Amino acid sequence: MTTHDEPNPYESALTQLHAAAEILHLDSGVLGGLRKPHREFTVNFPVEMDDGSVRTFTGYRVQHNDARGPYKGGIRYSAHVSLDEVRALAMWMTWKCAIVNLPYGGAKGGVIVDPAELSDCELENLSRRFISELEPIIGPDRDIPAPDMGTNSRVMAWMMDTYSMAHGHTVRAVVTGKPVQIGGSEGRFEATGRGVLFATEEIAKRRGDSLDELRVAVQGFGQVGSVAARLLHESGARVVTVSDAAGGYYNGNGLDIPALIARADERGMIQGDPPGADRISNAEVIEIDCDYLIPAAIENVILESNADRIEAGVIVEAANGPTTPAAEAILLDRGRTIVPDVLANAGGVSVSYMEWVQDLQSFFWEEDEVNQRLARIMRKAFAQVWDSAEARGLSLRDAANVLGVERVVSATELRGIFP
Ligand code: GLU
């Protein structure tokens, strides 16, 4: 949401880009080409509701940069979607894909809608109509959408089917994050959470922390947070806090994560009153006494107003844009370490890339192979970012963005400017 009180995510993304540009001594002409998205597409489209009425929805697809390959990025359904939010998310996708070295550019889409207010039929109609509206600018070689907040594999199935109908044949590679039965990849559902686990393992290793001695708090219990919490729990970490949109659950000895997952609905809301867990507020979740904090929900949760009360020594950003630049400055000043979103949550798009490759070849891999490749991608990118941060005395975010921006600029220079 971008209200007067809420930091604008696009401004945050620009602040981060400028920091990287300064370190790289980027020419102002080159920087100018990275500040603004290449293309912004806004559509207002009608959907027939179950009661026969018609509602007009607004959706966006922002294509930030394609110097390194086709645009790639998710589609978000949320009542708080704005053009500036989608611009920020698209820019972050460009750096994210470059940092983990995928042959993709960056894009993002969004529709202003609370999906919880729609029936299944309305959700299907909205998804099919929105992807038809995007038809001229997407495609397996152009721009490949995927799930993000408020969308899932079912929505991707409708989108793939709709695009395929328009083209007269099945085009599996037009979206990723599909169900495995129709060209999705093994391991894609868990990929972002698994990537967060690898990023957490890598930072722990370098700090000399042992996972089974760590107290971890996970904010958000959706597709990313619940998987990250489970994998960390299975790896021996003590997950002392999890939360959903309604509030948090705390147990200093560690929560029973499988039991909480069994109580969570499709939207990541924990039902009933789980035993062995104290209720805490969402504000308390962020400030809880723990070693590692993993924001896994939305942007703008670590702010200038709460950064000085954060207890965690390490923040692993599973969500996109959870920390504002002002909050980051305070945290770095207080000696905290932030593993930035563009690195920590790159597991999702990394397995999306594998899904796309499998679809294009019509040759599908076992889950083991996917997970091993994901581990290799995440650990290698982490090492590159860490080593550069150490060598140049940079924060992990600056080092990550420098790596991403450098790769995009180099691709741009090699390709030259048309005509
Ligand atoms: N929406 C996810 C992200 O923010 C995944 C994007 C993708 O798989 O293309 O990284």
Short mmCIF file of N, CA and C in Angstrom, two decimals, residues 249-342:
data_model
loop_
_atom_site.label_atom_id
_atom_site.label_comp_id
_atom_site.label_asym_id
_atom_site.label_seq_id
_atom_site.Cartn_x
_atom_site.Cartn_y
_atom_site.Cartn_z
N TYR A 249 2.18 -16.24 16.91
CA TYR A 249 2.16 -17.36 17.87
C TYR A 249 3.57 -17.50 18.39
N TYR A 250 3.71 -17.67 19.71
CA TYR A 250 5.04 -17.70 20.30
C TYR A 250 5.19 -18.86 21.28
N ASN A 251 6.33 -19.52 21.20
CA ASN A 251 6.74 -20.48 22.22
C ASN A 251 8.27 -20.46 22.28
N GLY A 252 8.80 -20.00 23.40
CA GLY A 252 10.24 -19.84 23.54
C GLY A 252 11.02 -21.13 23.39
N ASN A 253 10.34 -22.28 23.59
CA ASN A 253 11.03 -23.57 23.43
C ASN A 253 10.92 -24.09 22.00
N GLY A 254 10.23 -23.36 21.15
CA GLY A 254 10.05 -23.81 19.76
C GLY A 254 8.62 -24.25 19.54
N LEU A 255 8.03 -23.79 18.44
CA LEU A 255 6.64 -24.14 18.10
C LEU A 255 6.61 -25.49 17.38
N ASP A 256 5.45 -26.15 17.46
CA ASP A 256 5.24 -27.39 16.72
C ASP A 256 4.81 -27.01 15.29
N ILE A 257 5.79 -26.82 14.42
CA ILE A 257 5.49 -26.28 13.08
C ILE A 257 4.57 -27.20 12.25
N PRO A 258 4.83 -28.52 12.21
CA PRO A 258 3.89 -29.36 11.44
C PRO A 258 2.45 -29.22 11.92
N ALA A 259 2.25 -29.09 13.24
CA ALA A 259 0.88 -28.94 13.77
C ALA A 259 0.26 -27.62 13.31
N LEU A 260 1.09 -26.57 13.26
CA LEU A 260 0.58 -25.27 12.80
C LEU A 260 0.26 -25.31 11.30
N ILE A 261 1.09 -26.01 10.53
CA ILE A 261 0.83 -26.11 9.09
C ILE A 261 -0.49 -26.86 8.86
N ALA A 262 -0.74 -27.89 9.68
CA ALA A 262 -1.99 -28.66 9.54
C ALA A 262 -3.21 -27.76 9.81
N ARG A 263 -3.03 -26.69 10.59
CA ARG A 263 -4.14 -25.79 10.91
C ARG A 263 -4.27 -24.62 9.94
N ALA A 264 -3.32 -24.47 9.02
CA ALA A 264 -3.33 -23.30 8.14
C ALA A 264 -4.21 -23.55 6.92
N ASP A 265 -4.99 -22.53 6.54
CA ASP A 265 -5.79 -22.67 5.32
C ASP A 265 -4.97 -22.23 4.10
N GLU A 266 -5.63 -22.24 2.95
CA GLU A 266 -4.95 -21.94 1.68
C GLU A 266 -4.28 -20.57 1.67
N ARG A 267 -4.85 -19.64 2.45
CA ARG A 267 -4.29 -18.28 2.47
C ARG A 267 -3.26 -18.09 3.58
N GLY A 268 -2.88 -19.18 4.24
CA GLY A 268 -1.86 -19.06 5.26
C GLY A 268 -2.41 -18.52 6.58
N MET A 269 -3.73 -18.64 6.79
CA MET A 269 -4.32 -18.21 8.07
C MET A 269 -4.41 -19.43 8.98
N ILE A 270 -3.87 -19.31 10.19
CA ILE A 270 -3.86 -20.42 11.15
C ILE A 270 -5.19 -20.43 11.88
N GLN A 271 -5.87 -21.58 11.85
CA GLN A 271 -7.23 -21.68 12.40
C GLN A 271 -7.22 -22.22 13.82
N GLY A 272 -8.24 -21.85 14.59
CA GLY A 272 -8.42 -22.40 15.94
C GLY A 272 -7.41 -21.82 16.91
N ASP A 273 -7.19 -22.53 17.98
CA ASP A 273 -6.32 -22.05 19.04
C ASP A 273 -5.22 -23.09 19.26
N PRO A 274 -4.11 -23.02 18.52
CA PRO A 274 -3.12 -24.09 18.61
C PRO A 274 -2.55 -24.22 20.03
N PRO A 275 -2.50 -25.44 20.57
CA PRO A 275 -1.94 -25.63 21.91
C PRO A 275 -0.44 -25.33 21.93
N GLY A 276 0.05 -24.91 23.07
CA GLY A 276 1.49 -24.67 23.23
C GLY A 276 1.98 -23.44 22.51
N ALA A 277 1.07 -22.48 22.25
CA ALA A 277 1.49 -21.26 21.55
C ALA A 277 0.78 -20.06 22.17
N ASP A 278 1.55 -19.05 22.58
CA ASP A 278 0.95 -17.82 23.10
C ASP A 278 0.66 -16.87 21.94
N ARG A 279 -0.47 -16.18 22.04
CA ARG A 279 -0.79 -15.19 21.01
C ARG A 279 -0.02 -13.91 21.27
N ILE A 280 0.58 -13.36 20.19
CA ILE A 280 1.23 -12.05 20.29
C ILE A 280 0.76 -11.20 19.10
N SER A 281 1.01 -9.90 19.17
CA SER A 281 0.54 -9.03 18.09
C SER A 281 1.53 -9.05 16.93
N ASN A 282 1.10 -8.56 15.79
CA ASN A 282 2.00 -8.51 14.63
C ASN A 282 3.19 -7.59 14.87
N ALA A 283 2.97 -6.52 15.65
CA ALA A 283 4.09 -5.63 15.97
C ALA A 283 5.12 -6.37 16.82
N GLU A 284 4.64 -7.21 17.76
CA GLU A 284 5.55 -7.96 18.63
C GLU A 284 6.36 -8.99 17.84
N VAL A 285 5.77 -9.53 16.76
CA VAL A 285 6.47 -10.55 15.96
C VAL A 285 7.79 -9.99 15.44
N ILE A 286 7.73 -8.77 14.92
CA ILE A 286 8.93 -8.15 14.32
C ILE A 286 9.98 -7.85 15.39
N GLU A 287 9.51 -7.53 16.59
CA GLU A 287 10.44 -7.09 17.64
C GLU A 287 10.78 -8.21 18.62
N ILE A 288 10.36 -9.43 18.33
CA ILE A 288 10.52 -10.53 19.29
C ILE A 288 12.00 -10.84 19.55
N ASP A 289 12.27 -11.31 20.74
CA ASP A 289 13.64 -11.69 21.11
C ASP A 289 13.99 -13.01 20.40
N CYS A 290 14.80 -12.93 19.36
CA CYS A 290 15.18 -14.12 18.59
C CYS A 290 16.53 -13.85 17.94
N ASP A 291 17.11 -14.88 17.31
CA ASP A 291 18.42 -14.69 16.66
C ASP A 291 18.25 -14.27 15.19
N TYR A 292 17.38 -14.99 14.49
CA TYR A 292 17.16 -14.68 13.07
C TYR A 292 15.69 -14.34 12.86
N LEU A 293 15.44 -13.25 12.14
CA LEU A 293 14.07 -12.84 11.81
C LEU A 293 13.88 -13.01 10.30
N ILE A 294 12.79 -13.70 9.93
CA ILE A 294 12.54 -13.95 8.51
C ILE A 294 11.19 -13.34 8.11
N PRO A 295 11.20 -12.09 7.62
CA PRO A 295 9.93 -11.53 7.13
C PRO A 295 9.57 -12.22 5.82
N ALA A 296 8.38 -12.85 5.79
CA ALA A 296 8.00 -13.66 4.61
C ALA A 296 6.61 -13.29 4.14
N ALA A 297 6.22 -12.02 4.27
CA ALA A 297 4.86 -11.65 3.87
C ALA A 297 4.87 -10.54 2.83
N ILE A 298 4.92 -9.30 3.28
CA ILE A 298 4.75 -8.16 2.38
C ILE A 298 5.88 -7.16 2.56
N GLU A 299 5.85 -6.11 1.74
CA GLU A 299 6.86 -5.07 1.88
C GLU A 299 6.52 -4.16 3.09
N ASN A 300 7.52 -3.34 3.45
CA ASN A 300 7.31 -2.31 4.48
C ASN A 300 6.86 -2.84 5.83
N VAL A 301 7.57 -3.82 6.37
CA VAL A 301 7.27 -4.25 7.74
C VAL A 301 8.39 -3.84 8.71
N ILE A 302 9.61 -3.67 8.16
CA ILE A 302 10.71 -3.20 8.99
C ILE A 302 10.95 -1.76 8.58
N LEU A 303 10.55 -0.85 9.48
CA LEU A 303 10.46 0.57 9.15
C LEU A 303 11.36 1.38 10.07
N GLU A 304 11.53 2.64 9.71
CA GLU A 304 12.28 3.56 10.55
C GLU A 304 11.72 3.57 11.98
N SER A 305 10.39 3.36 12.09
CA SER A 305 9.74 3.46 13.40
C SER A 305 9.96 2.25 14.30
N ASN A 306 10.32 1.07 13.74
CA ASN A 306 10.54 -0.08 14.64
C ASN A 306 11.96 -0.65 14.54
N ALA A 307 12.79 -0.10 13.63
CA ALA A 307 14.12 -0.69 13.39
C ALA A 307 14.99 -0.68 14.64
N ASP A 308 14.80 0.32 15.49
CA ASP A 308 15.68 0.36 16.67
C ASP A 308 15.20 -0.57 17.78
N ARG A 309 14.06 -1.23 17.58
CA ARG A 309 13.59 -2.18 18.60
C ARG A 309 13.76 -3.63 18.14
N ILE A 310 14.35 -3.84 16.96
CA ILE A 310 14.49 -5.22 16.46
C ILE A 310 15.62 -5.92 17.20
N GLU A 311 15.29 -7.08 17.76
CA GLU A 311 16.26 -7.82 18.57
C GLU A 311 17.14 -8.73 17.72
N ALA A 312 16.57 -9.27 16.64
CA ALA A 312 17.29 -10.27 15.84
C ALA A 312 18.62 -9.71 15.34
N GLY A 313 19.63 -10.58 15.33
CA GLY A 313 20.94 -10.17 14.81
C GLY A 313 21.00 -10.27 13.30
N VAL A 314 20.20 -11.18 12.76
CA VAL A 314 20.21 -11.42 11.31
C VAL A 314 18.78 -11.36 10.79
N ILE A 315 18.61 -10.70 9.66
CA ILE A 315 17.30 -10.66 9.00
C ILE A 315 17.46 -11.28 7.62
N VAL A 316 16.70 -12.32 7.36
CA VAL A 316 16.73 -12.97 6.04
C VAL A 316 15.42 -12.61 5.35
N GLU A 317 15.52 -11.84 4.28
CA GLU A 317 14.30 -11.30 3.65
C GLU A 317 13.69 -12.30 2.67
N ALA A 318 12.66 -13.00 3.13
CA ALA A 318 11.96 -13.95 2.26
C ALA A 318 10.90 -13.23 1.41
N ALA A 319 10.36 -12.13 1.95
CA ALA A 319 9.41 -11.31 1.19
C ALA A 319 10.18 -10.37 0.28
N ASN A 320 9.49 -9.72 -0.64
CA ASN A 320 10.10 -8.66 -1.44
C ASN A 320 9.92 -7.32 -0.73
N GLY A 321 11.02 -6.62 -0.53
CA GLY A 321 10.94 -5.26 0.03
C GLY A 321 10.45 -5.12 1.45
N PRO A 322 10.74 -6.07 2.36
CA PRO A 322 10.22 -5.91 3.72
C PRO A 322 10.88 -4.79 4.51
N THR A 323 12.12 -4.41 4.14
CA THR A 323 12.88 -3.42 4.90
C THR A 323 13.02 -2.14 4.10
N THR A 324 12.66 -1.01 4.66
CA THR A 324 12.85 0.26 3.93
C THR A 324 14.32 0.67 4.04
N PRO A 325 14.80 1.48 3.10
CA PRO A 325 16.20 1.94 3.17
C PRO A 325 16.51 2.66 4.49
N ALA A 326 15.55 3.45 5.02
CA ALA A 326 15.80 4.17 6.28
C ALA A 326 15.96 3.18 7.43
N ALA A 327 15.12 2.14 7.44
CA ALA A 327 15.23 1.12 8.50
C ALA A 327 16.54 0.35 8.36
N GLU A 328 16.93 0.08 7.12
CA GLU A 328 18.17 -0.66 6.89
C GLU A 328 19.37 0.11 7.45
N ALA A 329 19.38 1.42 7.23
CA ALA A 329 20.50 2.24 7.73
C ALA A 329 20.61 2.11 9.25
N ILE A 330 19.46 2.13 9.93
CA ILE A 330 19.44 2.01 11.40
C ILE A 330 19.96 0.63 11.81
N LEU A 331 19.48 -0.41 11.12
CA LEU A 331 19.88 -1.79 11.48
C LEU A 331 21.37 -2.02 11.24
N LEU A 332 21.88 -1.51 10.13
CA LEU A 332 23.32 -1.70 9.84
C LEU A 332 24.15 -0.97 10.89
N ASP A 333 23.66 0.19 11.27
CA ASP A 333 24.32 0.97 12.33
C ASP A 333 24.36 0.20 13.64
N ARG A 334 23.32 -0.57 13.88
CA ARG A 334 23.24 -1.37 15.11
C ARG A 334 23.93 -2.72 14.95
N GLY A 335 24.67 -2.89 13.85
CA GLY A 335 25.47 -4.11 13.67
C GLY A 335 24.67 -5.32 13.23
N ARG A 336 23.46 -5.08 12.73
CA ARG A 336 22.65 -6.21 12.26
C ARG A 336 23.05 -6.58 10.83
N THR A 337 22.80 -7.84 10.46
CA THR A 337 23.09 -8.32 9.11
C THR A 337 21.77 -8.57 8.38
N ILE A 338 21.67 -8.06 7.15
CA ILE A 338 20.46 -8.30 6.36
C ILE A 338 20.83 -9.08 5.11
N VAL A 339 20.24 -10.27 4.95
CA VAL A 339 20.39 -11.01 3.69
C VAL A 339 19.25 -10.52 2.80
N PRO A 340 19.57 -9.77 1.73
CA PRO A 340 18.51 -9.05 1.01
C PRO A 340 17.60 -9.97 0.19
N ASP A 341 16.37 -9.52 0.02
CA ASP A 341 15.35 -10.22 -0.78
C ASP A 341 15.85 -10.72 -2.14
N VAL A 342 16.55 -9.85 -2.86
CA VAL A 342 16.96 -10.20 -4.23
C VAL A 342 17.91 -11.41 -4.25
#
